[in-house]
Short mmCIF file of C-alpha atoms and ligand atoms in Angstrom, two decimals:
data_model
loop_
_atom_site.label_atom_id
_atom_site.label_comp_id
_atom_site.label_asym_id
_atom_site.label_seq_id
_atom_site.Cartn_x
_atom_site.Cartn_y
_atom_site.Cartn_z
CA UNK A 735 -66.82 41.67 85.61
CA UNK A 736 -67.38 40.88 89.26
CA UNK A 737 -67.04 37.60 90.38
CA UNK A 738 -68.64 36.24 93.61
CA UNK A 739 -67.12 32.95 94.75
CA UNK A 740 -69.03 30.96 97.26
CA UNK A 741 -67.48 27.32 98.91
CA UNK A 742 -70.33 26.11 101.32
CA UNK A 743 -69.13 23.83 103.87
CA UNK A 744 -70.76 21.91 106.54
CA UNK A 745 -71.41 24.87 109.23
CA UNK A 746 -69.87 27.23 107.16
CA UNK A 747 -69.80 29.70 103.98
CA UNK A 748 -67.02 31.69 102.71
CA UNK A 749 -67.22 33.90 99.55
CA UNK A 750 -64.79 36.23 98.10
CA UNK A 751 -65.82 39.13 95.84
CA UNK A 752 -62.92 39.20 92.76
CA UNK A 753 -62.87 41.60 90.06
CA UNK A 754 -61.71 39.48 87.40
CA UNK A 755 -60.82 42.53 85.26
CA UNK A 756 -57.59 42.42 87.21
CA UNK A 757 -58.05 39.41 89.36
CA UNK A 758 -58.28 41.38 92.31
CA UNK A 759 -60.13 40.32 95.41
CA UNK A 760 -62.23 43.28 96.48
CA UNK A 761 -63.90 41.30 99.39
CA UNK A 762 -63.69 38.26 101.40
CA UNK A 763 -65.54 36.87 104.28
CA UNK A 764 -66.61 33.34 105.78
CA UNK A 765 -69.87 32.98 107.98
CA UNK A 766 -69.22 30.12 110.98
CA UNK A 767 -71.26 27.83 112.99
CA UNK A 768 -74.29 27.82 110.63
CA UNK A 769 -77.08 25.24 112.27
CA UNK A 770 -75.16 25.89 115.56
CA UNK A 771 -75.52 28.50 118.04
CA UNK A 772 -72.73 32.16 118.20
CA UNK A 773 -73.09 32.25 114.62
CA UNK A 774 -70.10 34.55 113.47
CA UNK A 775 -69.18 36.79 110.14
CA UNK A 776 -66.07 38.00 109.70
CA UNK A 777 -65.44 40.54 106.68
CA UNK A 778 -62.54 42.00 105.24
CA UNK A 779 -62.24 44.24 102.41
CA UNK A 780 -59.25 45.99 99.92
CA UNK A 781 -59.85 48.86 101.80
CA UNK A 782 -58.37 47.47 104.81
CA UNK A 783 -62.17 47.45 106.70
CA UNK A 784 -61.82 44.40 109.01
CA UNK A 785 -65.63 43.45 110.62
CA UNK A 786 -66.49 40.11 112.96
CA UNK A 787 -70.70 40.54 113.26
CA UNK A 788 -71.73 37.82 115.58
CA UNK A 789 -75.04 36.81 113.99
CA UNK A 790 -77.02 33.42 114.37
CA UNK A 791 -77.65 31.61 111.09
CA UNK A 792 -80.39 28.94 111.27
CA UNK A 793 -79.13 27.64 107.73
CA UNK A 794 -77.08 28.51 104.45
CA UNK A 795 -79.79 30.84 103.33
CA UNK A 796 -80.13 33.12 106.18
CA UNK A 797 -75.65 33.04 105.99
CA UNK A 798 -75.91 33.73 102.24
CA UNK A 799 -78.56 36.48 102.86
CA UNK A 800 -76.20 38.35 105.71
CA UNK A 801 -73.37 38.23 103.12
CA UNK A 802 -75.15 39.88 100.78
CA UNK A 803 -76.37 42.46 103.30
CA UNK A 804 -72.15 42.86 104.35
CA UNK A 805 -71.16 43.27 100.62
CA UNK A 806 -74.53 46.08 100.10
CA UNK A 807 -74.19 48.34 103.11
CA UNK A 808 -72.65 49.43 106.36
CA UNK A 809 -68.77 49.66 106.47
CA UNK A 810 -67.65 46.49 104.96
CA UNK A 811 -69.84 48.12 101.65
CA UNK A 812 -68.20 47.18 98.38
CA UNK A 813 -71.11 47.42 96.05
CA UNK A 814 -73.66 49.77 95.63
CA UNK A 815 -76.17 46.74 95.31
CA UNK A 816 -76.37 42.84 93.89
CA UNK A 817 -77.07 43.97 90.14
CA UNK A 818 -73.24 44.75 90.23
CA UNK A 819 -72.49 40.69 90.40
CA UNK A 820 -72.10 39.92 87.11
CA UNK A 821 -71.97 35.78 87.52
CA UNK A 822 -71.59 33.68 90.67
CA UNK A 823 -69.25 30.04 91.31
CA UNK A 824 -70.21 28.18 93.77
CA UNK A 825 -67.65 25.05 94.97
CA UNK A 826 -69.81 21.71 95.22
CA UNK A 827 -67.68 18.92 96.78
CA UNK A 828 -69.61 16.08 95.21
CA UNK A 829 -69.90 15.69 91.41
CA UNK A 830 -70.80 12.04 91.08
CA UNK A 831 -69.91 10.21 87.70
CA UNK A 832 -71.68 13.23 85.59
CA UNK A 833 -69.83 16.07 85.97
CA UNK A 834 -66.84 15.68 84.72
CA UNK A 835 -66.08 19.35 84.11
CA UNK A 836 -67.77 23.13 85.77
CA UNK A 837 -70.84 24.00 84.21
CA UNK A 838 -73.56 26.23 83.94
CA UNK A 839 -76.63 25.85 87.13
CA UNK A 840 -79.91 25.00 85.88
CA UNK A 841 -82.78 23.82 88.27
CA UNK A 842 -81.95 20.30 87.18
CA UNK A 843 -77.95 21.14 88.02
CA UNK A 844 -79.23 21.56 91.66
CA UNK A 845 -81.44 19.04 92.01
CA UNK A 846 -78.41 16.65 90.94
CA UNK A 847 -76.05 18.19 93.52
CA UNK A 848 -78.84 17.65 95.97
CA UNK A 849 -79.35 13.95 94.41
CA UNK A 850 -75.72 13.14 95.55
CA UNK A 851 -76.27 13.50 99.12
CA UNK A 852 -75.24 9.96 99.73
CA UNK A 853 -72.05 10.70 98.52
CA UNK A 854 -71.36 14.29 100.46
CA UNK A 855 -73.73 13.97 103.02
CA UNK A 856 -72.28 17.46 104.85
CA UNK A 857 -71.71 19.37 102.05
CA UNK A 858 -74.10 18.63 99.12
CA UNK A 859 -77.14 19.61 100.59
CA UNK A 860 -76.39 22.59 102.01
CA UNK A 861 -74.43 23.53 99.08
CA UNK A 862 -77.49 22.77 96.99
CA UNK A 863 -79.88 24.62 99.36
CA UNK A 864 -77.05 27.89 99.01
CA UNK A 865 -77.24 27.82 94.84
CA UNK A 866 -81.59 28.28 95.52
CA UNK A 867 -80.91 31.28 98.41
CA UNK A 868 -78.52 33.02 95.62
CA UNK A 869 -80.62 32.20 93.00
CA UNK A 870 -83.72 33.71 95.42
CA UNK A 871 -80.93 36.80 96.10
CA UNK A 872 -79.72 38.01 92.61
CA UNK A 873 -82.45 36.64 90.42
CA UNK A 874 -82.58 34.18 87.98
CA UNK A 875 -80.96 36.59 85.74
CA UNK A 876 -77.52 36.48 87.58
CA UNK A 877 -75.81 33.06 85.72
CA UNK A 878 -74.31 30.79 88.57
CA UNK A 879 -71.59 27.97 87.51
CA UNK A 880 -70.56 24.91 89.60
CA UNK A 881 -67.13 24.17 90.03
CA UNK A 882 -66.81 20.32 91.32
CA UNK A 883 -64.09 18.53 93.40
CA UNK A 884 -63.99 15.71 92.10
CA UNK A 885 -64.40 16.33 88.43
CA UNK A 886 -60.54 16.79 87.37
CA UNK A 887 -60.40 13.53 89.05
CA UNK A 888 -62.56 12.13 86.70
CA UNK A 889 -60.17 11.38 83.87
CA UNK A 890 -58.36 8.31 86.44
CA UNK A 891 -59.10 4.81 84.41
CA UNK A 892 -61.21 1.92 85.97
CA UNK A 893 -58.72 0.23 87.10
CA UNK A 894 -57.49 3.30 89.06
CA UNK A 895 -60.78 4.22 90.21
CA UNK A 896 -62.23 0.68 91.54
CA UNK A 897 -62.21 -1.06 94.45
CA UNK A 898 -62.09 -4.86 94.94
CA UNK A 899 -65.77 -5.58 95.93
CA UNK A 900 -68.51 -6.81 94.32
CA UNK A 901 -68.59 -4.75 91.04
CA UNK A 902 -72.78 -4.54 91.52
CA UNK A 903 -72.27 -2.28 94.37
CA UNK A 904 -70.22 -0.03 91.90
CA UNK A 905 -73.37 -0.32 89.29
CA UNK A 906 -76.22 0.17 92.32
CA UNK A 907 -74.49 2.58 94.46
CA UNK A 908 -71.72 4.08 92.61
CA UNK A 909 -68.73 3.35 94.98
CA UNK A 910 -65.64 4.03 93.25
CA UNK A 911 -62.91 6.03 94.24
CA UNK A 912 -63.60 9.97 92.89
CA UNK A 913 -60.90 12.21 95.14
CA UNK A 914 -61.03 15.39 96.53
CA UNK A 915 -59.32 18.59 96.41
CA UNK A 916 -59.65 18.39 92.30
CA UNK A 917 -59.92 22.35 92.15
CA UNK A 918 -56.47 22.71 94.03
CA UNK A 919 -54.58 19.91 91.94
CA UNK A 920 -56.04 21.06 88.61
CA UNK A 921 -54.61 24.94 89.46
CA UNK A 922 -51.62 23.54 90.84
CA UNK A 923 -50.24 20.75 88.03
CA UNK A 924 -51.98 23.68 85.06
CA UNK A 925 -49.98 26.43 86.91
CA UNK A 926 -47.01 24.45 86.92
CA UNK A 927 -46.78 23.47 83.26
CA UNK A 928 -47.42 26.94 82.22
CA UNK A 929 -44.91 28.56 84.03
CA UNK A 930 -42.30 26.17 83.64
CA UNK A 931 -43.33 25.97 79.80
CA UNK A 932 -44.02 22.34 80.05
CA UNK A 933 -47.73 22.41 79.25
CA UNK A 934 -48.00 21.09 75.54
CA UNK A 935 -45.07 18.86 76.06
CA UNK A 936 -44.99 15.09 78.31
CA UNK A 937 -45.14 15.44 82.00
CA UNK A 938 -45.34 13.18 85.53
CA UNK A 939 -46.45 15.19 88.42
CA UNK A 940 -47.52 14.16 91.71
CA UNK A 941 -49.29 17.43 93.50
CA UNK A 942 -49.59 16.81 97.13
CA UNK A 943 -52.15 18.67 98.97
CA UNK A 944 -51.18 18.74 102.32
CA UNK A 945 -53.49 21.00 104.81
CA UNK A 946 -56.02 19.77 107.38
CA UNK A 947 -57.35 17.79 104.63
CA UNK A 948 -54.68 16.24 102.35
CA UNK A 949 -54.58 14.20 99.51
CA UNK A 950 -52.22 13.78 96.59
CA UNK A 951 -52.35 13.28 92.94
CA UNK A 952 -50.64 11.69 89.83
CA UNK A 953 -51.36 13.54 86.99
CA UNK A 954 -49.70 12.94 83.47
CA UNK A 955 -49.41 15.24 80.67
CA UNK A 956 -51.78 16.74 82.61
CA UNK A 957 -54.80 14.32 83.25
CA UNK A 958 -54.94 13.30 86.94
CA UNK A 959 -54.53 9.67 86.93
CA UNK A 960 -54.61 8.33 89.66
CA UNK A 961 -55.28 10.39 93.90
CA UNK A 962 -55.63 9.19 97.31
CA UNK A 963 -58.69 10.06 98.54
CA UNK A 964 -61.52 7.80 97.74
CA UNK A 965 -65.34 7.61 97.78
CA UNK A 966 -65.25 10.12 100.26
CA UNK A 967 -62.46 12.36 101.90
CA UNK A 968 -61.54 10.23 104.43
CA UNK A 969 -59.53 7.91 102.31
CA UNK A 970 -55.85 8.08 102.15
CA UNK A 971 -53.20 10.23 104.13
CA UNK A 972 -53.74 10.43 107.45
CA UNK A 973 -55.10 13.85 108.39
CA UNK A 974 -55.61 16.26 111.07
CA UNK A 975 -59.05 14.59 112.24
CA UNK A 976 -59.29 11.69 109.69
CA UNK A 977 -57.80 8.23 109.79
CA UNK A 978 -57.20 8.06 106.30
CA UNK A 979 -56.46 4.72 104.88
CA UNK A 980 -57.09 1.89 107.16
CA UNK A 981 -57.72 -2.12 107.17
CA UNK A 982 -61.13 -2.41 106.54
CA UNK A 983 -61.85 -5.62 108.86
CA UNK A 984 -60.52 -2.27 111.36
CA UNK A 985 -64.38 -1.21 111.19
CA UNK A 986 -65.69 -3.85 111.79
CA UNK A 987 -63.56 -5.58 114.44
CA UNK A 988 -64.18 -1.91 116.86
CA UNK A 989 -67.86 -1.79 115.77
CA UNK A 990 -68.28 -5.41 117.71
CA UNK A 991 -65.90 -4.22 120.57
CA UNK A 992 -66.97 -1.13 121.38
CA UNK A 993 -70.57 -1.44 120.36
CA UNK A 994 -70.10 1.40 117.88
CA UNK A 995 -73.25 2.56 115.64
CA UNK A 996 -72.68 3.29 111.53
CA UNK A 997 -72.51 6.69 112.61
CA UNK A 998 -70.30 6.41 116.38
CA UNK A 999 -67.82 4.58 113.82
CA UNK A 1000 -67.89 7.10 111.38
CA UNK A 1001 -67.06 9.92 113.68
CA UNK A 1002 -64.13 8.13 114.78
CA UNK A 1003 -63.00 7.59 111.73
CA UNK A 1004 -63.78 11.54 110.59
CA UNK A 1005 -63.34 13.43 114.11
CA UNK A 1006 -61.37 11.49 116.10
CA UNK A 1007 -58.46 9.87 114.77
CA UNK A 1008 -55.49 11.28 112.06
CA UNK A 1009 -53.17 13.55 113.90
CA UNK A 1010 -55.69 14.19 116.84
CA UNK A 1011 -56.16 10.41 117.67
CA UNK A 1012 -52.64 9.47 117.18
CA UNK A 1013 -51.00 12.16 119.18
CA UNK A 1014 -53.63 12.83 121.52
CA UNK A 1015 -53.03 16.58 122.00
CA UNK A 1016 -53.93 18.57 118.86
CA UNK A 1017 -55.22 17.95 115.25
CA UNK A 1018 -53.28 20.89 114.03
CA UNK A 1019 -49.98 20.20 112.23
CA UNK A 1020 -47.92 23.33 113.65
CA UNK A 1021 -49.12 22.14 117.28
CA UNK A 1022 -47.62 18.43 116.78
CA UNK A 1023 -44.11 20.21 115.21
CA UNK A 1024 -44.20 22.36 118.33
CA UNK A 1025 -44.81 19.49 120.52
CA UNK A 1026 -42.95 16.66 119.14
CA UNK A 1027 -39.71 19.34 119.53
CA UNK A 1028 -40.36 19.51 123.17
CA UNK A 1029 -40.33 15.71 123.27
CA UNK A 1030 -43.97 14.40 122.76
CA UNK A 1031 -43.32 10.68 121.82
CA UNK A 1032 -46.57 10.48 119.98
CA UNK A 1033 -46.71 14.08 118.30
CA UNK A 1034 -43.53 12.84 116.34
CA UNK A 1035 -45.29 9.58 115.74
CA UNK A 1036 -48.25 11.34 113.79
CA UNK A 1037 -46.06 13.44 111.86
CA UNK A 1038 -43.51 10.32 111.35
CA UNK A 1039 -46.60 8.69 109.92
CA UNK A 1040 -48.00 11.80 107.81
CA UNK A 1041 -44.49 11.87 106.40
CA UNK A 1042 -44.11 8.46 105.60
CA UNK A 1043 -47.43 8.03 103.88
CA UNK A 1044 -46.57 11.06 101.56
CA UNK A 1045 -43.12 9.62 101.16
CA UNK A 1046 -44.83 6.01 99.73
CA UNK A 1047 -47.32 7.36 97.42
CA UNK A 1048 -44.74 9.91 96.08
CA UNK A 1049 -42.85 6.52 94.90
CA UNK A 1050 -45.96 4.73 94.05
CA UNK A 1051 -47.13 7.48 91.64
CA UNK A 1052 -43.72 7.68 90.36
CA UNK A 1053 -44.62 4.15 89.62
CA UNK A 1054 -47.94 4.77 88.26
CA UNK A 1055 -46.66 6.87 85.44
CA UNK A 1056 -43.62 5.57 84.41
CA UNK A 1057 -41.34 8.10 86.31
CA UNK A 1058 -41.52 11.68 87.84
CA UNK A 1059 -40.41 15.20 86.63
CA UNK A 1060 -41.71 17.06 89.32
CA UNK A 1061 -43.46 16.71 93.09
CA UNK A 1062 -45.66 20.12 93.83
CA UNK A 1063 -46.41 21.22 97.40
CA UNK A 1064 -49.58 23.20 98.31
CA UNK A 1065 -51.82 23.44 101.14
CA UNK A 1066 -51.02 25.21 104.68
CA UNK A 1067 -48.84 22.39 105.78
CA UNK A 1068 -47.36 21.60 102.14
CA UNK A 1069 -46.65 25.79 101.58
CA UNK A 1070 -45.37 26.32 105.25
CA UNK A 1071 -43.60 23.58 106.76
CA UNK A 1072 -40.00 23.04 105.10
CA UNK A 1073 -39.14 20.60 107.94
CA UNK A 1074 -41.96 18.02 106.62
CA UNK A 1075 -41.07 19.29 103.15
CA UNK A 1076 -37.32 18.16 103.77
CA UNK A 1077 -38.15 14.59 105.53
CA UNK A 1078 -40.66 13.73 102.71
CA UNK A 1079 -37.71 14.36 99.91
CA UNK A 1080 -35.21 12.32 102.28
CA UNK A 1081 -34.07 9.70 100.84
CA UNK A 1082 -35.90 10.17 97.37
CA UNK A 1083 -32.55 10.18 95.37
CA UNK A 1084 -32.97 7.62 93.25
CA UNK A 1085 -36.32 9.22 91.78
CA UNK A 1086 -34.06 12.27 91.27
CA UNK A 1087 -35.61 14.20 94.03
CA UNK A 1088 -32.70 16.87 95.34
CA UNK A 1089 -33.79 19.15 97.70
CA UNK A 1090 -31.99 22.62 97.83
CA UNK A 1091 -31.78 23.00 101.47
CA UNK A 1092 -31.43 27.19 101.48
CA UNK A 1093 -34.23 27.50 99.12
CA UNK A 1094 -36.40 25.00 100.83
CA UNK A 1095 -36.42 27.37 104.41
CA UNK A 1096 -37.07 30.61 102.49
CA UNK A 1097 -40.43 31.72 102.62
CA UNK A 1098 -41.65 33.74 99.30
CA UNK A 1099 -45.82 33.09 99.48
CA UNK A 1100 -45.32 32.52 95.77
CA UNK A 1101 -44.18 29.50 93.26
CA UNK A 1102 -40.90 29.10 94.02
CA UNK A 1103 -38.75 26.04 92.77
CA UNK A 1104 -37.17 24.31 95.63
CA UNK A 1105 -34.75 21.54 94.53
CA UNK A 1106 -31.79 21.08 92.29
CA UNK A 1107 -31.76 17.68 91.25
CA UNK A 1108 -33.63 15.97 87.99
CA UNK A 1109 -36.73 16.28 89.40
CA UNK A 1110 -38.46 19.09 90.22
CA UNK A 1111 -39.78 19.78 93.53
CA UNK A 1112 -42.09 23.21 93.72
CA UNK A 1113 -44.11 25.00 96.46
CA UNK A 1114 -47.42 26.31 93.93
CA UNK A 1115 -49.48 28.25 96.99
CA UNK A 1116 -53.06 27.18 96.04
CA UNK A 1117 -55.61 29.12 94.33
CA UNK A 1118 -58.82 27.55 94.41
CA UNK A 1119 -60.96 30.74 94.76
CA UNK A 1120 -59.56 32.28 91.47
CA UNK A 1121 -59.98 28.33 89.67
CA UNK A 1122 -63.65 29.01 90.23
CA UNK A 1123 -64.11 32.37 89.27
CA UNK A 1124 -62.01 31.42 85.99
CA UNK A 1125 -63.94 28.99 85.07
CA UNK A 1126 -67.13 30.79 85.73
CA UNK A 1127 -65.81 33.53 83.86
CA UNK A 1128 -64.87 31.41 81.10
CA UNK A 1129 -68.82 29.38 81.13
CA UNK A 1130 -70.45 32.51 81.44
CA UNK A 1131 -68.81 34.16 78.31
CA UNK A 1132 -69.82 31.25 76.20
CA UNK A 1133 -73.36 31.66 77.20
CA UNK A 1134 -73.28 35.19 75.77
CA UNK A 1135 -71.41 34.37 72.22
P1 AMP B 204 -55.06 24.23 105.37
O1 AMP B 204 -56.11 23.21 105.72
O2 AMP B 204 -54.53 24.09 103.98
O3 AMP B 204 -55.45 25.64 105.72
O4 AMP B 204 -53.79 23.92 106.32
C1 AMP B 204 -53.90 23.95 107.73
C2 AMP B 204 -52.76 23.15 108.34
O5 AMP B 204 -51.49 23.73 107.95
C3 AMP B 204 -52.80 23.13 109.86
O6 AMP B 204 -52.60 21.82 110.34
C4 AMP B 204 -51.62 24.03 110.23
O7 AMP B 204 -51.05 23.70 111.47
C5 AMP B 204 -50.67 23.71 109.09
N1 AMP B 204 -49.56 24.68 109.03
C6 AMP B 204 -49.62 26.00 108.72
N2 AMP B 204 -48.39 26.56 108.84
C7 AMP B 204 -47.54 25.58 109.23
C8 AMP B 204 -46.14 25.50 109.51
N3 AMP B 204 -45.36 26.56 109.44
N4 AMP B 204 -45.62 24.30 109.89
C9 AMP B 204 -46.40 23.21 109.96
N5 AMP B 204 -47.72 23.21 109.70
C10 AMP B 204 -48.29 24.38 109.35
#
């Protein structure tokens, strides 16, 4: 069964073609700057054929239409034509209150994700507007399952999940917290109890997701219940771009300053602050490492402050759930950089946290167990494509029994 996996982003789409016989990837490819001008697909497939087409794409359907045409013919071919799909997942960042798990796409499925814009204003619309281009591709025929990133999340109680405002704007507008990243903490905490055989038995995990976007997670016997990003992604850690958690009297106090619009704010807030804004030189984690080694005052403050956040919620999920028996890392910062892996533990002793110092600098690409005290600490390299083509695997074969 062939699998195509398809996470639509603001200006971009990347897929990956998985044969889920094996779960092997038999192409991958992204298309960039969608909506913008120098459009750009890049293409790689098992064979080793590596192609960068520079192609303008007014919108997701014209992207999702030159994917098809990359994965059909020329040299990146890998099928002989689209009947050879079997199913397709598509990620959808915004699930709202009513989808708490994947499920199967039906016209009304769409015009839900599309209903949500409010919520995901960059990514639900054009993620709804790539389900009817692949529907309008392979056919109505072709079953297509959403995978959701906030629905693991959706097992956190109320009094996780509210904030302390009027509770009417909960029951008109739906703000709550609902977290991000769900995909990558569900296959990360799952992963770990099965390997470590801890799945049917009692468990405290906090999974921290730390990439461009971070966000961590408590999840217990493995429910999430409780994560750090909010209503929207900006919430919590401070990020590469994104402010993360701030005062909230901050908005308004620099929208009467500086004159800022709703939306000026907002892309201060989303573009311009997190590592970028604090460090003023790069919102790219390895960058600020590089730079803060070389002396750059405010580099180290922004990773000083990444690290420290981490280091408090770590404690305050320990709280959450009674105790800890393992932290996970994942994400390109949380897989690759033992230095903030090593400053985060610091000092975590008396929540049993031991780092092994040898194991934490050697690089494996896999799960690999880093620690040797009571708690566990784990790198679990994320898997977020495969999550969605399990789980369309798994909806699809229901619809046929
Ligand atoms: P992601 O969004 O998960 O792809 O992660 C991207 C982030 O991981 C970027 O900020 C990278 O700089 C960061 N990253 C990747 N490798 C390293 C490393 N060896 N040390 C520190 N940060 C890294």
């Amino acid at each position: 069964m062939k699998i195509l996996v398809i996470n639509a982003g603001s200006s971009s789409l990347k897929y990956q073609l998985i044969d889920m016989e094996n779960e092997h990837v038999i192409a991958k490819g992204n298309c960039e700057r969608i909506g913008i001008q120098g459009g750009l697909i890049t293409h790689k497939t098992d064979a080793g054929v590596k192609l960068e087409v520079r192609c303008d794409f007014p919108s997701h359907t014209e992207a999702f239409e030159k994917l098809v045409e990359v994965l059909t013919s020329g040299e990146g071919k890998v099928i002989e034509d689209v009947s050879e799909i079997s199913a397709v997942g598509h990620r959808v960042l915004h699930g709202s209150e009513v989808y708490k798990e994947s499920t199967l796409i039906t016209d009304k499925v769409i015009e839900d994700i599309d209903s949500f814009w409010e919520l995901g204003p960059l990514h639900n619309p054009p993620q709804a507007a790539t389900m009817r281009a692949c529907r309008k591709a392979l056919g109505n025929a072709v079953p297509m399952v959403a995978v959701f990133d906030t629905s693991f999340h959706q097992t956190m109680p109320d009094k996780a999940f509210m904030y302390g405002i009027p509770y009417e704007y909960y029951e008109k507008y739906s703000i709550r917290k609902y977290g991000f990243h769900g995909t990558s903490h569900r296959y990360v905490s799952s992963h770990y109890l099965e390997i470590t055989g801890r799945k049917d038995g009692e468990s405290r995990v906090v999974v921290c997701h730390l990439g461009n976007g971070s966000s961590i997670s408590a999840v217990k016997n493995g429910k999430c219940v409780d994560t750090s990003m909010g209503l929207t992604p900006l919430d919590g850690l401070i990020m590469g771009t994104r402010s993360g958690s701030v005062d909230p009297s901050i908005v308004t106090f620099l929208m009467n300053k500086e004159g800022f619009t709703p939306d000026e704010m907002n892309a201060v807030l989303n573009k311009k602050s997190g590592f970028l804004g604090i460090s003023g030189l790069s919102s790219d984690a390895r960058d600020l490492v590089n730079a803060s080694k070389e002396g750059h005052k405010r580099a180290k403050l922004a990773c000083d402050m990444f690290r420290y956040q981490i280091k408090k919620y770590i404690g305050s999920y320990a709280a959450a759930m009674g105790g800890l028996d393992a932290v996970l890392f994942t994400g390109g910062i949380g897989e690759n950089s033992d230095e903030a892996r090593a400053e985060i533990c610091e000092g975590l002793e008396f929540l049993g946290i031991e780092l092994d110092e040898t194991e934490n600098k050697t690089r494996t690409g896999k799960d690999h167990k880093i620690s040797k005290g009571k708690t566990e600490v784990w790198i679990i390299p994320t898997d977020e494509e495969m999550t969605i083509a399990r789980d369309t695997v798994e909806l699809v074969e229901k619809l046929g029994k």
